[in-house]
PDB file of C-alpha atoms in Angstrom:
ATOM      1  CA  UNK A   1       0.000   0.000   0.000  1.00 50.00           C
ATOM      2  CA  UNK A   2       1.404   3.381  -1.055  1.00 51.00           C
ATOM      3  CA  UNK A   3       2.078   5.842   1.734  1.00 55.00           C
ATOM      4  CA  UNK A   4       0.454   9.285   1.396  1.00 49.00           C
ATOM      5  CA  UNK A   5       2.490  12.303   2.415  1.00 53.00           C
ATOM      6  CA  UNK A   6      -0.065  14.724   3.831  1.00 44.00           C
ATOM      7  CA  UNK A   7       2.412  17.639   3.840  1.00 46.00           C
ATOM      8  CA  UNK A   8       2.741  17.423   0.047  1.00 49.00           C
ATOM      9  CA  UNK A   9      -1.000  17.642  -0.529  1.00 47.00           C
ATOM     10  CA  UNK A  10      -2.667  20.919  -1.407  1.00 46.00           C
ATOM     11  CA  UNK A  11      -4.426  22.601   1.508  1.00 47.00           C
ATOM     12  CA  UNK A  12      -8.189  22.502   1.597  1.00 45.00           C
ATOM     13  CA  UNK A  13      -9.470  25.440  -0.471  1.00 47.00           C
ATOM     14  CA  UNK A  14     -11.513  27.969   1.469  1.00 47.00           C
ATOM     15  CA  UNK A  15     -13.420  31.126   0.610  1.00 47.00           C
ATOM     16  CA  UNK A  16     -12.847  34.579   2.120  1.00 45.00           C
ATOM     17  CA  UNK A  17     -15.023  33.697   5.114  1.00 45.00           C
ATOM     18  CA  UNK A  18     -12.842  30.676   5.904  1.00 47.00           C
ATOM     19  CA  UNK A  19     -15.467  28.148   4.761  1.00 47.00           C
ATOM     20  CA  UNK A  20     -14.321  25.131   2.742  1.00 48.00           C
ATOM     21  CA  UNK A  21     -15.511  24.995  -0.858  1.00 42.00           C
ATOM     22  CA  UNK A  22     -17.589  21.994  -1.818  1.00 45.00           C
ATOM     23  CA  UNK A  23     -16.408  20.294  -5.002  1.00 43.00           C
ATOM     24  CA  UNK A  24     -18.691  21.137  -7.897  1.00 40.00           C
ATOM     25  CA  UNK A  25     -21.212  23.028  -5.780  1.00 39.00           C
ATOM     26  CA  UNK A  26     -19.343  26.216  -5.041  1.00 42.00           C
ATOM     27  CA  UNK A  27     -16.522  26.061  -7.573  1.00 44.00           C
ATOM     28  CA  UNK A  28     -17.514  25.138 -11.119  1.00 38.00           C
ATOM     29  CA  UNK A  29     -15.754  26.778 -14.039  1.00 42.00           C
ATOM     30  CA  UNK A  30     -14.537  29.544 -11.765  1.00 49.00           C
ATOM     31  CA  UNK A  31     -18.078  30.262 -10.533  1.00 55.00           C
ATOM     32  CA  UNK A  32     -18.623  29.574  -6.873  1.00 57.00           C
ATOM     33  CA  UNK A  33     -20.884  30.766  -4.134  1.00 67.00           C
ATOM     34  CA  UNK A  34     -19.389  33.869  -2.546  1.00 68.00           C
ATOM     35  CA  UNK A  35     -19.353  34.483   1.176  1.00 69.00           C
ATOM     36  CA  UNK A  36     -20.901  37.587   2.768  1.00 76.00           C
ATOM     37  CA  UNK A  37     -17.520  39.252   3.209  1.00 75.00           C
ATOM     38  CA  UNK A  38     -16.587  38.742  -0.419  1.00 78.00           C
ATOM     39  CA  UNK A  39     -19.974  40.004  -1.634  1.00 79.00           C
ATOM     40  CA  UNK A  40     -19.493  43.149   0.431  1.00 77.00           C
ATOM     41  CA  UNK A  41     -15.950  43.694  -0.861  1.00 82.00           C
ATOM     42  CA  UNK A  42     -17.132  43.178  -4.440  1.00 83.00           C
ATOM     43  CA  UNK A  43     -19.873  45.798  -3.968  1.00 81.00           C
ATOM     44  CA  UNK A  44     -17.334  48.219  -2.491  1.00 80.00           C
ATOM     45  CA  UNK A  45     -15.039  47.729  -5.483  1.00 81.00           C
ATOM     46  CA  UNK A  46     -17.869  48.489  -7.936  1.00 77.00           C
ATOM     47  CA  UNK A  47     -18.784  51.709  -6.139  1.00 78.00           C
ATOM     48  CA  UNK A  48     -15.273  52.947  -5.423  1.00 80.00           C
ATOM     49  CA  UNK A  49     -12.992  51.786  -8.239  1.00 80.00           C
ATOM     50  CA  UNK A  50     -12.867  51.750 -12.037  1.00 78.00           C
ATOM     51  CA  UNK A  51     -13.040  48.318 -13.633  1.00 77.00           C
ATOM     52  CA  UNK A  52      -9.311  47.921 -14.298  1.00 77.00           C
ATOM     53  CA  UNK A  53      -8.507  48.226 -10.572  1.00 78.00           C
ATOM     54  CA  UNK A  54     -11.176  45.935  -9.129  1.00 81.00           C
ATOM     55  CA  UNK A  55      -9.423  42.602  -9.544  1.00 82.00           C
ATOM     56  CA  UNK A  56      -6.298  43.916  -7.833  1.00 81.00           C
ATOM     57  CA  UNK A  57      -8.392  45.197  -4.936  1.00 80.00           C
ATOM     58  CA  UNK A  58     -10.338  41.933  -4.596  1.00 82.00           C
ATOM     59  CA  UNK A  59      -7.132  39.901  -4.528  1.00 78.00           C
ATOM     60  CA  UNK A  60      -5.898  41.953  -1.575  1.00 75.00           C
ATOM     61  CA  UNK A  61      -9.227  42.842   0.032  1.00 73.00           C
ATOM     62  CA  UNK A  62      -9.510  42.448   3.774  1.00 71.00           C
ATOM     63  CA  UNK A  63     -10.730  44.451   6.732  1.00 68.00           C
ATOM     64  CA  UNK A  64      -7.301  44.748   8.339  1.00 69.00           C
ATOM     65  CA  UNK A  65      -6.820  47.409   9.338  1.00 71.00           C
ATOM     66  CA  UNK A  66     -10.510  48.328   9.755  1.00 79.00           C
ATOM     67  CA  UNK A  67     -11.724  51.829   8.763  1.00 86.00           C
ATOM     68  CA  UNK A  68     -10.521  53.190  12.078  1.00 93.00           C
ATOM     69  CA  UNK A  69      -9.914  56.844  11.118  1.00 95.00           C
ATOM     70  CA  UNK A  70     -13.412  57.762  10.001  1.00 96.00           C
ATOM     71  CA  UNK A  71     -14.982  55.816  12.890  1.00 95.00           C
ATOM     72  CA  UNK A  72     -12.796  57.496  15.533  1.00 96.00           C
ATOM     73  CA  UNK A  73     -13.440  60.959  14.069  1.00 97.00           C
ATOM     74  CA  UNK A  74     -17.187  60.302  14.074  1.00 97.00           C
ATOM     75  CA  UNK A  75     -17.112  59.093  17.691  1.00 97.00           C
ATOM     76  CA  UNK A  76     -15.149  62.210  18.681  1.00 97.00           C
ATOM     77  CA  UNK A  77     -17.620  64.536  16.980  1.00 96.00           C
ATOM     78  CA  UNK A  78     -20.581  62.772  18.563  1.00 95.00           C
ATOM     79  CA  UNK A  79     -18.950  62.865  22.009  1.00 94.00           C
ATOM     80  CA  UNK A  80     -18.344  66.613  21.811  1.00 92.00           C
ATOM     81  CA  UNK A  81     -21.934  67.191  20.666  1.00 90.00           C
ATOM     82  CA  UNK A  82     -23.310  65.156  23.575  1.00 88.00           C
ATOM     83  CA  UNK A  83     -21.067  67.060  25.980  1.00 86.00           C
ATOM     84  CA  UNK A  84     -22.463  70.438  24.940  1.00 84.00           C
ATOM     85  CA  UNK A  85     -26.026  69.144  24.620  1.00 81.00           C
ATOM     86  CA  UNK A  86     -26.245  67.220  27.917  1.00 76.00           C
ATOM     87  CA  UNK A  87     -23.548  68.271  30.363  1.00 70.00           C
ATOM     88  CA  UNK A  88     -23.776  71.905  29.304  1.00 64.00           C
ATOM     89  CA  UNK A  89     -27.530  72.170  28.677  1.00 59.00           C
ATOM     90  CA  UNK A  90     -28.820  74.869  26.357  1.00 58.00           C
ATOM     91  CA  UNK A  91     -32.155  76.623  26.101  1.00 52.00           C
ATOM     92  CA  UNK A  92     -32.974  74.291  23.225  1.00 50.00           C
ATOM     93  CA  UNK A  93     -30.448  71.510  22.714  1.00 53.00           C
ATOM     94  CA  UNK A  94     -31.818  70.679  19.255  1.00 53.00           C
ATOM     95  CA  UNK A  95     -30.142  73.903  18.141  1.00 55.00           C
ATOM     96  CA  UNK A  96     -27.265  74.657  20.478  1.00 57.00           C
ATOM     97  CA  UNK A  97     -26.696  78.255  21.510  1.00 64.00           C
ATOM     98  CA  UNK A  98     -24.117  80.047  23.636  1.00 68.00           C
ATOM     99  CA  UNK A  99     -22.267  76.879  24.641  1.00 72.00           C
ATOM    100  CA  UNK A 100     -20.785  76.201  21.219  1.00 82.00           C
ATOM    101  CA  UNK A 101     -20.012  79.851  20.434  1.00 82.00           C
ATOM    102  CA  UNK A 102     -17.982  80.109  23.631  1.00 85.00           C
ATOM    103  CA  UNK A 103     -16.319  76.734  23.085  1.00 88.00           C
ATOM    104  CA  UNK A 104     -12.512  76.691  22.832  1.00 93.00           C
ATOM    105  CA  UNK A 105     -12.991  74.470  19.761  1.00 94.00           C
ATOM    106  CA  UNK A 106     -15.165  76.787  17.651  1.00 93.00           C
ATOM    107  CA  UNK A 107     -13.491  78.910  14.973  1.00 94.00           C
ATOM    108  CA  UNK A 108     -14.093  82.618  15.580  1.00 91.00           C
ATOM    109  CA  UNK A 109     -12.481  85.442  13.655  1.00 88.00           C
ATOM    110  CA  UNK A 110     -11.725  87.428  16.822  1.00 90.00           C
ATOM    111  CA  UNK A 111      -9.874  84.445  18.285  1.00 92.00           C
ATOM    112  CA  UNK A 112      -8.110  83.174  15.187  1.00 89.00           C
ATOM    113  CA  UNK A 113      -4.700  83.708  16.802  1.00 92.00           C
ATOM    114  CA  UNK A 114      -5.545  80.464  18.638  1.00 95.00           C
ATOM    115  CA  UNK A 115      -4.405  78.415  15.679  1.00 94.00           C
ATOM    116  CA  UNK A 116      -5.925  75.091  16.777  1.00 96.00           C
ATOM    117  CA  UNK A 117      -9.393  76.531  16.074  1.00 96.00           C
ATOM    118  CA  UNK A 118      -8.709  76.258  12.326  1.00 97.00           C
ATOM    119  CA  UNK A 119      -8.991  72.471  12.783  1.00 97.00           C
ATOM    120  CA  UNK A 120     -10.836  71.860  16.078  1.00 97.00           C
ATOM    121  CA  UNK A 121     -14.081  73.445  14.796  1.00 96.00           C
ATOM    122  CA  UNK A 122     -14.798  70.131  13.051  1.00 96.00           C
ATOM    123  CA  UNK A 123     -15.775  68.591  16.410  1.00 96.00           C
ATOM    124  CA  UNK A 124     -18.470  71.176  17.245  1.00 92.00           C
ATOM    125  CA  UNK A 125     -21.933  71.095  15.657  1.00 89.00           C
ATOM    126  CA  UNK A 126     -24.835  73.535  15.832  1.00 82.00           C
ATOM    127  CA  UNK A 127     -27.641  71.022  16.361  1.00 81.00           C
ATOM    128  CA  UNK A 128     -29.005  67.538  15.822  1.00 85.00           C
ATOM    129  CA  UNK A 129     -29.724  68.072  12.129  1.00 83.00           C
ATOM    130  CA  UNK A 130     -26.219  69.416  11.593  1.00 85.00           C
ATOM    131  CA  UNK A 131     -24.348  66.541  13.223  1.00 91.00           C
ATOM    132  CA  UNK A 132     -26.622  63.792  11.873  1.00 91.00           C
ATOM    133  CA  UNK A 133     -26.153  65.031   8.322  1.00 88.00           C
ATOM    134  CA  UNK A 134     -22.375  65.093   8.629  1.00 92.00           C
ATOM    135  CA  UNK A 135     -22.126  61.744  10.417  1.00 95.00           C
ATOM    136  CA  UNK A 136     -24.355  59.931   7.933  1.00 92.00           C
ATOM    137  CA  UNK A 137     -22.472  61.294   4.919  1.00 92.00           C
ATOM    138  CA  UNK A 138     -18.969  60.689   6.240  1.00 94.00           C
ATOM    139  CA  UNK A 139     -19.752  57.166   7.448  1.00 94.00           C
ATOM    140  CA  UNK A 140     -21.579  56.108   4.276  1.00 91.00           C
ATOM    141  CA  UNK A 141     -18.797  57.435   2.076  1.00 91.00           C
ATOM    142  CA  UNK A 142     -15.783  57.324   4.377  1.00 93.00           C
ATOM    143  CA  UNK A 143     -15.967  53.664   5.417  1.00 92.00           C
ATOM    144  CA  UNK A 144     -15.942  52.250   1.852  1.00 90.00           C
ATOM    145  CA  UNK A 145     -13.248  54.739   0.848  1.00 91.00           C
ATOM    146  CA  UNK A 146     -11.109  53.716   3.797  1.00 92.00           C
ATOM    147  CA  UNK A 147     -11.572  50.018   3.043  1.00 88.00           C
ATOM    148  CA  UNK A 148     -10.141  50.650  -0.428  1.00 89.00           C
ATOM    149  CA  UNK A 149      -7.579  53.385   0.189  1.00 87.00           C
ATOM    150  CA  UNK A 150      -6.847  52.833   3.908  1.00 84.00           C
ATOM    151  CA  UNK A 151      -6.798  55.355   6.726  1.00 90.00           C
ATOM    152  CA  UNK A 152      -3.774  57.449   5.808  1.00 91.00           C
ATOM    153  CA  UNK A 153      -5.109  58.542   2.415  1.00 91.00           C
ATOM    154  CA  UNK A 154      -8.657  59.146   3.658  1.00 94.00           C
ATOM    155  CA  UNK A 155      -7.339  60.960   6.722  1.00 95.00           C
ATOM    156  CA  UNK A 156      -5.120  63.217   4.619  1.00 95.00           C
ATOM    157  CA  UNK A 157      -8.012  64.161   2.331  1.00 96.00           C
ATOM    158  CA  UNK A 158     -10.417  64.707   5.232  1.00 97.00           C
ATOM    159  CA  UNK A 159      -8.045  66.917   7.226  1.00 97.00           C
ATOM    160  CA  UNK A 160      -6.993  68.822   4.095  1.00 97.00           C
ATOM    161  CA  UNK A 161     -10.667  69.659   3.604  1.00 97.00           C
ATOM    162  CA  UNK A 162     -11.108  70.741   7.217  1.00 97.00           C
ATOM    163  CA  UNK A 163      -8.116  73.105   7.066  1.00 97.00           C
ATOM    164  CA  UNK A 164      -8.993  74.412   3.595  1.00 97.00           C
ATOM    165  CA  UNK A 165     -12.536  75.098   4.787  1.00 96.00           C
ATOM    166  CA  UNK A 166     -11.505  77.259   7.732  1.00 96.00           C
ATOM    167  CA  UNK A 167      -8.790  79.109   5.804  1.00 97.00           C
ATOM    168  CA  UNK A 168     -11.172  79.833   2.915  1.00 96.00           C
ATOM    169  CA  UNK A 169     -13.775  81.066   5.385  1.00 94.00           C
ATOM    170  CA  UNK A 170     -11.229  83.349   7.065  1.00 94.00           C
ATOM    171  CA  UNK A 171     -10.537  84.967   3.674  1.00 95.00           C
ATOM    172  CA  UNK A 172     -13.949  85.149   1.992  1.00 94.00           C
ATOM    173  CA  UNK A 173     -16.245  85.397   5.038  1.00 91.00           C
ATOM    174  CA  UNK A 174     -13.889  86.766   7.688  1.00 90.00           C
ATOM    175  CA  UNK A 175     -16.440  87.921  10.281  1.00 89.00           C
ATOM    176  CA  UNK A 176     -18.358  84.649  10.567  1.00 87.00           C
ATOM    177  CA  UNK A 177     -17.915  81.782  12.998  1.00 88.00           C
ATOM    178  CA  UNK A 178     -17.359  78.214  11.896  1.00 92.00           C
ATOM    179  CA  UNK A 179     -18.580  74.914  13.347  1.00 91.00           C
ATOM    180  CA  UNK A 180     -19.075  71.425  11.934  1.00 92.00           C
ATOM    181  CA  UNK A 181     -17.176  68.833   9.926  1.00 94.00           C
ATOM    182  CA  UNK A 182     -18.525  69.943   6.552  1.00 92.00           C
ATOM    183  CA  UNK A 183     -15.051  70.823   5.252  1.00 95.00           C
ATOM    184  CA  UNK A 184     -13.849  67.247   5.746  1.00 96.00           C
ATOM    185  CA  UNK A 185     -17.099  65.692   4.526  1.00 96.00           C
ATOM    186  CA  UNK A 186     -17.087  67.789   1.365  1.00 95.00           C
ATOM    187  CA  UNK A 187     -13.467  66.847   0.713  1.00 96.00           C
ATOM    188  CA  UNK A 188     -14.491  63.170   0.664  1.00 95.00           C
ATOM    189  CA  UNK A 189     -17.482  63.989  -1.541  1.00 94.00           C
ATOM    190  CA  UNK A 190     -15.351  66.091  -3.914  1.00 93.00           C
ATOM    191  CA  UNK A 191     -12.694  63.414  -4.326  1.00 92.00           C
ATOM    192  CA  UNK A 192     -15.255  60.676  -4.882  1.00 89.00           C
ATOM    193  CA  UNK A 193     -17.295  62.812  -7.291  1.00 87.00           C
ATOM    194  CA  UNK A 194     -14.275  63.641  -9.449  1.00 86.00           C
ATOM    195  CA  UNK A 195     -13.275  59.982  -9.540  1.00 82.00           C
ATOM    196  CA  UNK A 196     -16.806  58.973 -10.604  1.00 79.00           C
ATOM    197  CA  UNK A 197     -16.917  61.659 -13.325  1.00 80.00           C
ATOM    198  CA  UNK A 198     -13.455  60.984 -14.774  1.00 78.00           C
ATOM    199  CA  UNK A 199     -13.967  57.196 -14.730  1.00 75.00           C
ATOM    200  CA  UNK A 200     -17.637  57.407 -15.660  1.00 71.00           C
ATOM    201  CA  UNK A 201     -17.570  54.741 -18.385  1.00 71.00           C
ATOM    202  CA  UNK A 202     -15.717  52.250 -16.186  1.00 68.00           C
ATOM    203  CA  UNK A 203     -17.744  52.721 -12.989  1.00 65.00           C
ATOM    204  CA  UNK A 204     -21.018  51.282 -14.324  1.00 61.00           C
ATOM    205  CA  UNK A 205     -22.680  54.091 -16.333  1.00 58.00           C
ATOM    206  CA  UNK A 206     -26.182  53.725 -14.886  1.00 57.00           C
ATOM    207  CA  UNK A 207     -24.942  53.688 -11.307  1.00 62.00           C
ATOM    208  CA  UNK A 208     -22.509  56.439 -12.255  1.00 63.00           C
ATOM    209  CA  UNK A 209     -25.396  58.680 -13.302  1.00 75.00           C
ATOM    210  CA  UNK A 210     -27.283  57.834 -10.114  1.00 76.00           C
ATOM    211  CA  UNK A 211     -24.255  58.587  -7.960  1.00 71.00           C
ATOM    212  CA  UNK A 212     -23.504  61.905  -9.621  1.00 76.00           C
ATOM    213  CA  UNK A 213     -27.136  63.064  -9.491  1.00 82.00           C
ATOM    214  CA  UNK A 214     -27.504  61.960  -5.857  1.00 80.00           C
ATOM    215  CA  UNK A 215     -24.300  63.751  -4.816  1.00 79.00           C
ATOM    216  CA  UNK A 216     -25.307  66.946  -6.628  1.00 83.00           C
ATOM    217  CA  UNK A 217     -28.762  66.909  -5.006  1.00 86.00           C
ATOM    218  CA  UNK A 218     -27.329  66.375  -1.511  1.00 82.00           C
ATOM    219  CA  UNK A 219     -24.629  69.008  -1.977  1.00 83.00           C
ATOM    220  CA  UNK A 220     -27.035  71.512  -3.549  1.00 83.00           C
ATOM    221  CA  UNK A 221     -29.559  71.112  -0.724  1.00 82.00           C
ATOM    222  CA  UNK A 222     -26.957  71.352   2.016  1.00 80.00           C
ATOM    223  CA  UNK A 223     -25.136  74.359   0.557  1.00 80.00           C
ATOM    224  CA  UNK A 224     -28.454  76.074  -0.154  1.00 80.00           C
ATOM    225  CA  UNK A 225     -29.518  75.626   3.453  1.00 76.00           C
ATOM    226  CA  UNK A 226     -26.138  76.891   4.676  1.00 76.00           C
ATOM    227  CA  UNK A 227     -26.446  80.010   2.504  1.00 77.00           C
ATOM    228  CA  UNK A 228     -29.974  80.568   3.832  1.00 76.00           C
ATOM    229  CA  UNK A 229     -28.751  80.375   7.418  1.00 72.00           C
ATOM    230  CA  UNK A 230     -25.908  82.760   6.630  1.00 71.00           C
ATOM    231  CA  UNK A 231     -27.791  85.516   4.761  1.00 73.00           C
ATOM    232  CA  UNK A 232     -31.567  85.112   5.188  1.00 73.00           C
ATOM    233  CA  UNK A 233     -32.089  83.601   8.630  1.00 66.00           C
ATOM    234  CA  UNK A 234     -33.116  86.002  11.395  1.00 64.00           C
ATOM    235  CA  UNK A 235     -31.484  83.975  14.170  1.00 63.00           C
ATOM    236  CA  UNK A 236     -29.583  86.077  16.666  1.00 58.00           C
ATOM    237  CA  UNK A 237     -25.941  85.543  17.563  1.00 56.00           C
ATOM    238  CA  UNK A 238     -22.936  84.718  15.427  1.00 57.00           C
ATOM    239  CA  UNK A 239     -23.501  83.809  11.782  1.00 64.00           C
ATOM    240  CA  UNK A 240     -22.143  80.461  10.611  1.00 68.00           C
ATOM    241  CA  UNK A 241     -20.085  80.610   7.434  1.00 77.00           C
ATOM    242  CA  UNK A 242     -20.936  78.426   4.432  1.00 82.00           C
ATOM    243  CA  UNK A 243     -17.549  78.896   2.731  1.00 91.00           C
ATOM    244  CA  UNK A 244     -16.060  75.815   4.440  1.00 91.00           C
ATOM    245  CA  UNK A 245     -18.302  73.648   2.266  1.00 92.00           C
ATOM    246  CA  UNK A 246     -16.781  75.146  -0.875  1.00 93.00           C
ATOM    247  CA  UNK A 247     -13.205  75.137   0.449  1.00 94.00           C
ATOM    248  CA  UNK A 248     -13.463  71.498   1.495  1.00 94.00           C
ATOM    249  CA  UNK A 249     -15.045  70.531  -1.824  1.00 93.00           C
ATOM    250  CA  UNK A 250     -12.252  72.162  -3.821  1.00 94.00           C
ATOM    251  CA  UNK A 251      -9.628  70.405  -1.666  1.00 95.00           C
ATOM    252  CA  UNK A 252     -11.402  67.114  -2.347  1.00 94.00           C
ATOM    253  CA  UNK A 253     -11.657  67.658  -6.099  1.00 92.00           C
ATOM    254  CA  UNK A 254      -7.892  68.248  -6.253  1.00 91.00           C
ATOM    255  CA  UNK A 255      -6.006  66.379  -3.536  1.00 91.00           C
ATOM    256  CA  UNK A 256      -8.860  63.936  -2.946  1.00 91.00           C
ATOM    257  CA  UNK A 257      -9.177  63.107  -6.619  1.00 87.00           C
ATOM    258  CA  UNK A 258      -5.459  62.339  -6.904  1.00 88.00           C
ATOM    259  CA  UNK A 259      -5.511  60.054  -3.855  1.00 89.00           C
ATOM    260  CA  UNK A 260      -8.724  58.247  -4.781  1.00 87.00           C
ATOM    261  CA  UNK A 261      -7.927  57.795  -8.479  1.00 82.00           C
ATOM    262  CA  UNK A 262      -4.442  56.362  -7.916  1.00 78.00           C
ATOM    263  CA  UNK A 263      -5.274  53.003  -6.409  1.00 79.00           C
ATOM    264  CA  UNK A 264      -2.256  50.683  -6.497  1.00 75.00           C
ATOM    265  CA  UNK A 265      -0.102  53.406  -8.062  1.00 79.00           C
ATOM    266  CA  UNK A 266       2.897  55.304  -6.726  1.00 82.00           C
ATOM    267  CA  UNK A 267       1.738  58.811  -5.907  1.00 82.00           C
ATOM    268  CA  UNK A 268       5.239  60.250  -5.748  1.00 83.00           C
ATOM    269  CA  UNK A 269       5.712  59.488  -9.452  1.00 85.00           C
ATOM    270  CA  UNK A 270       2.426  61.121 -10.465  1.00 86.00           C
ATOM    271  CA  UNK A 271       2.867  64.784 -11.540  1.00 90.00           C
ATOM    272  CA  UNK A 272      -0.764  65.494 -10.582  1.00 88.00           C
ATOM    273  CA  UNK A 273       0.104  64.701  -6.979  1.00 89.00           C
ATOM    274  CA  UNK A 274       2.898  67.274  -6.846  1.00 92.00           C
ATOM    275  CA  UNK A 275       0.820  69.855  -8.685  1.00 94.00           C
ATOM    276  CA  UNK A 276      -1.998  69.510  -6.141  1.00 92.00           C
ATOM    277  CA  UNK A 277       0.343  69.443  -3.142  1.00 91.00           C
ATOM    278  CA  UNK A 278       2.208  72.562  -4.295  1.00 94.00           C
ATOM    279  CA  UNK A 279      -1.081  74.335  -5.029  1.00 94.00           C
ATOM    280  CA  UNK A 280      -2.436  73.445  -1.593  1.00 95.00           C
ATOM    281  CA  UNK A 281       0.735  74.595   0.190  1.00 94.00           C
ATOM    282  CA  UNK A 282       0.683  77.897  -1.715  1.00 96.00           C
ATOM    283  CA  UNK A 283      -2.953  78.421  -0.712  1.00 96.00           C
ATOM    284  CA  UNK A 284      -2.195  77.681   2.954  1.00 96.00           C
ATOM    285  CA  UNK A 285       0.771  80.097   2.993  1.00 97.00           C
ATOM    286  CA  UNK A 286      -1.289  82.825   1.335  1.00 97.00           C
ATOM    287  CA  UNK A 287      -4.141  82.309   3.816  1.00 96.00           C
ATOM    288  CA  UNK A 288      -1.754  82.494   6.783  1.00 95.00           C
ATOM    289  CA  UNK A 289      -0.183  85.729   5.514  1.00 95.00           C
ATOM    290  CA  UNK A 290      -3.625  87.144   4.756  1.00 95.00           C
ATOM    291  CA  UNK A 291      -4.806  86.465   8.300  1.00 93.00           C
ATOM    292  CA  UNK A 292      -1.693  88.043   9.773  1.00 92.00           C
ATOM    293  CA  UNK A 293      -1.420  91.191   7.659  1.00 92.00           C
ATOM    294  CA  UNK A 294      -4.550  91.793   5.552  1.00 91.00           C
ATOM    295  CA  UNK A 295      -7.635  90.410   7.274  1.00 90.00           C
ATOM    296  CA  UNK A 296     -10.393  93.001   7.848  1.00 89.00           C
ATOM    297  CA  UNK A 297     -11.232  91.115  11.061  1.00 81.00           C
ATOM    298  CA  UNK A 298      -7.936  92.253  12.616  1.00 70.00           C
TER     299      UNK A 298
END
């Protein structure tokens, strides 16, 4: 009787969920029943990547590391909102009042020498509607983006939008306050939108149309409401700037587009990357000098 060397045999084939394939049932002619994890990863690839990058993503796809950046940022924003809504109760916590305007996190033109406010304003929100809108958008878009591009890229785009939003507001709407994570959210939206437009034919045309129309409707409604609150609302107190939406969106459509369209490519060898980085640095330097020497809020 011939001895069988188990070590030389091929390992039992398993799917992405660790379940063993059944001969003929799950693996016939390359077609097999996919596990839940693989179905989810395949859906993510269709929504986030052009066709020529999907196979590479699926070969490497896993949830390690998990989308930790966008989840931690969302938890931080929610925690700060609860703090001002519960532990520092307002007259009407649905729309917070003096607490957030006096917060050391809120961006205010008269306190812009406290440089951390140009970033920390992202943690403060003006009410339930404000924070729910931002959390829903950044989780729905940020988690799939982070699964594909990982936390560093998504974090860079998000924070670039936050900083661009406050700097743009300090230039074009210098007397207004600033709260909310809209700069970061719009950076994610801008980067994703540009990727969907440029790779329209490869990202499933019908879904591409749906995505673009849906994004434009959401952005148009949100920006319209922000403009209404800034110029037409009769609410007393500090006015909240809407310019951060635009600044974050522009950052996303430049830096975000480069990051999100270069899956599995070396960014340092892409001239678009350096063009966007140099442009962003020039904008930041100009904004800093403007706030020091030219701002009418001085």
